C-alpha atoms as one frame of an Amber mdcrd trajectory, in Angstrom:
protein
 102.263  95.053 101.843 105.887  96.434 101.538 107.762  95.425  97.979 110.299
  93.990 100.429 108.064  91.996 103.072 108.298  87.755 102.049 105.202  86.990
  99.626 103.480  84.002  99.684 103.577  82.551  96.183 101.442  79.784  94.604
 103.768  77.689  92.860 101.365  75.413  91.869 101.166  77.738  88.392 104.102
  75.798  87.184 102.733  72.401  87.888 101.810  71.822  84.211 104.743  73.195
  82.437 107.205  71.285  84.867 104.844  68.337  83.793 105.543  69.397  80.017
 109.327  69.961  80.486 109.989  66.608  82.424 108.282  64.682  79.718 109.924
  66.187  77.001 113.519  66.103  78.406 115.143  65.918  82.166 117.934  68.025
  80.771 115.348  71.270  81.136 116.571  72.409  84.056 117.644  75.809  82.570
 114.407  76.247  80.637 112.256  75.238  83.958 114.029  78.305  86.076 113.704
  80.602  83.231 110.100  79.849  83.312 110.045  79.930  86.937 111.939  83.432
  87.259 109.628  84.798  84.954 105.937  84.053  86.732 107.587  84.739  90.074
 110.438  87.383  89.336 112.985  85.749  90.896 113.726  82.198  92.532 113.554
  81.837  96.193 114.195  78.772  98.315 111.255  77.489  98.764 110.828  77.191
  94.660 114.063  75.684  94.925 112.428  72.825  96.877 109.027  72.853  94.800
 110.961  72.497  91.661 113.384  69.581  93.376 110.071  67.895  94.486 108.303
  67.990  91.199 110.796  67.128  89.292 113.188  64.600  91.384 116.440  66.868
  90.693 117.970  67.155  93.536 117.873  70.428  95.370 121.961  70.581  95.558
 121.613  70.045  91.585 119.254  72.943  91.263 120.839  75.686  93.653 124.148
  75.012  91.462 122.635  76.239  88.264 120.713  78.858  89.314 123.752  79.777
  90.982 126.457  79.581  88.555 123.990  81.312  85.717 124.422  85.143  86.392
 120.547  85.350  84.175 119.301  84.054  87.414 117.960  85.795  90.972 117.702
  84.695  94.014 116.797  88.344  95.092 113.667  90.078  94.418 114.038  93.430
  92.083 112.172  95.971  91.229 109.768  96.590  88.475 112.295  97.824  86.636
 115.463  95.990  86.341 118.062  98.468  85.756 121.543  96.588  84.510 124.414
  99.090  84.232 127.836  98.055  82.177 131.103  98.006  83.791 132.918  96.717
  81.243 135.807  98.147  79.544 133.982 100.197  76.734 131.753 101.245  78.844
 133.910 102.504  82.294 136.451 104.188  80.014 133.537 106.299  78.829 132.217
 107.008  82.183 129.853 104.359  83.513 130.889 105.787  86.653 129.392 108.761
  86.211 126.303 106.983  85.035 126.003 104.912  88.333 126.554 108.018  90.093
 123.179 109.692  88.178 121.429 106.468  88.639 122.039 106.373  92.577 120.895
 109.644  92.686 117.966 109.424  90.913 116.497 106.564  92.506 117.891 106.787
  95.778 119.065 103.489  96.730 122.667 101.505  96.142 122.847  98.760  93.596
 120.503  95.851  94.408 118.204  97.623  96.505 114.371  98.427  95.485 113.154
 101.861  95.779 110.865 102.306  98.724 107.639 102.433  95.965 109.079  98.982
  94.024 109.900 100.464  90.195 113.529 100.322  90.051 116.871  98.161  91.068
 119.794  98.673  89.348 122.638  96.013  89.047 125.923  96.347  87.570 127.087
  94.223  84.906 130.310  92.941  83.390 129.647  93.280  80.022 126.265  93.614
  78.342 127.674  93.825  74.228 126.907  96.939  72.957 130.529  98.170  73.268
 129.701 100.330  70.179 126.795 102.067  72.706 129.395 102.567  75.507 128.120
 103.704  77.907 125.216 101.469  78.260 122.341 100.105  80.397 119.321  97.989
  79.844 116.310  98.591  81.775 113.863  95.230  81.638 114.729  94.467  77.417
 115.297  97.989  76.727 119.054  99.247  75.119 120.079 102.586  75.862 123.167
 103.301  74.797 125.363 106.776  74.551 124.549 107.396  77.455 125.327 110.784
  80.014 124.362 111.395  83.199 121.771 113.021  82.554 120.281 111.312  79.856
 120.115 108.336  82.278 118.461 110.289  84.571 115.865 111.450  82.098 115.344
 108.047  81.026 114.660 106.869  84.445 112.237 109.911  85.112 110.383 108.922
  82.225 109.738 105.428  83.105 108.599 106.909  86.778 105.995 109.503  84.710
 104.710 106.644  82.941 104.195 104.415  85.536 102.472 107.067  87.577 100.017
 107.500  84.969  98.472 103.947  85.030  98.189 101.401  82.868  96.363 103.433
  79.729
């Protein structure tokens, strides 16, 4: 199956902690798509509906969070999320040239997955590490000081790991 064909998911794995969450508080929404984002990567429609179901909040309610919320996807990504600073800091010290390495080391345009599913790369507004400048995170990783082709080291390195299996 292609990293881009529509998977089928089985959302009942959130049943008990949307169980948990709406007895505890209804104001969880945020927590329940963080949770939900994390077991399926990113939040579709049809979740959209599954949560609104389970929990009675209605679907309008839910799509305007996870909408206004830049944490959240409605896209799938990569293995690898790749998020790339365009803030001030970081395009005065040549984030553009950093993008430029990037797209050429993975081969596709931000928000696109790489034909083998490791990497998508997103720019950012701001990620606060002005001090780094430039900077990118890839999954909960901070790399900052970064040149073209440091980045592009960094990405090759997370390809040569992944190639060699899980050890």
């Amino acid at each position: 199956m292609c990293c881009l064909e529509k998977k089928e998911f089985d959302f009942s794995l959130m049943d008990q902690a949307l169980a948990k969450y709406r007895a505890e508080n209804d104001g969880n929404l945020i927590s329940i798509l963080q949770m939900a984002q994390e077991k399926y990567g990113y939040l579709s429609n049809e979740l959209f509906v599954y949560i609104a179901k389970k929990t009675g909040i209605k679907i309008a309610k839910i799509i305007g969070v996870a909408t206004f919320y830049t944490q959240f996807r409605m896209n799938p990504v990569g293995k690898n999320l790749i998020l790339l600073c365009q803030g001030t800091a970081c395009h005065v010290n040549g984030s553009g040239a950093i993008e430029e390495a990037i797209r050429d080391e993975i081969g596709v345009s931000e928000g696109e997955i790489t034909p083998d599913g490791l990497f998508t790369y997103n720019n950012v507004a701001c990620l606060g590490c002005c001090s780094l400048a430039p900077v990118m995170m890839i999954n909960d990783e901070t790399y900052g000081t970064l040149t073209p082709a440091l980045a592009k080291e960094i990405i090759r390195d997370i390809r040569e790991i992944a190639a060699r299996g899980p050890q």
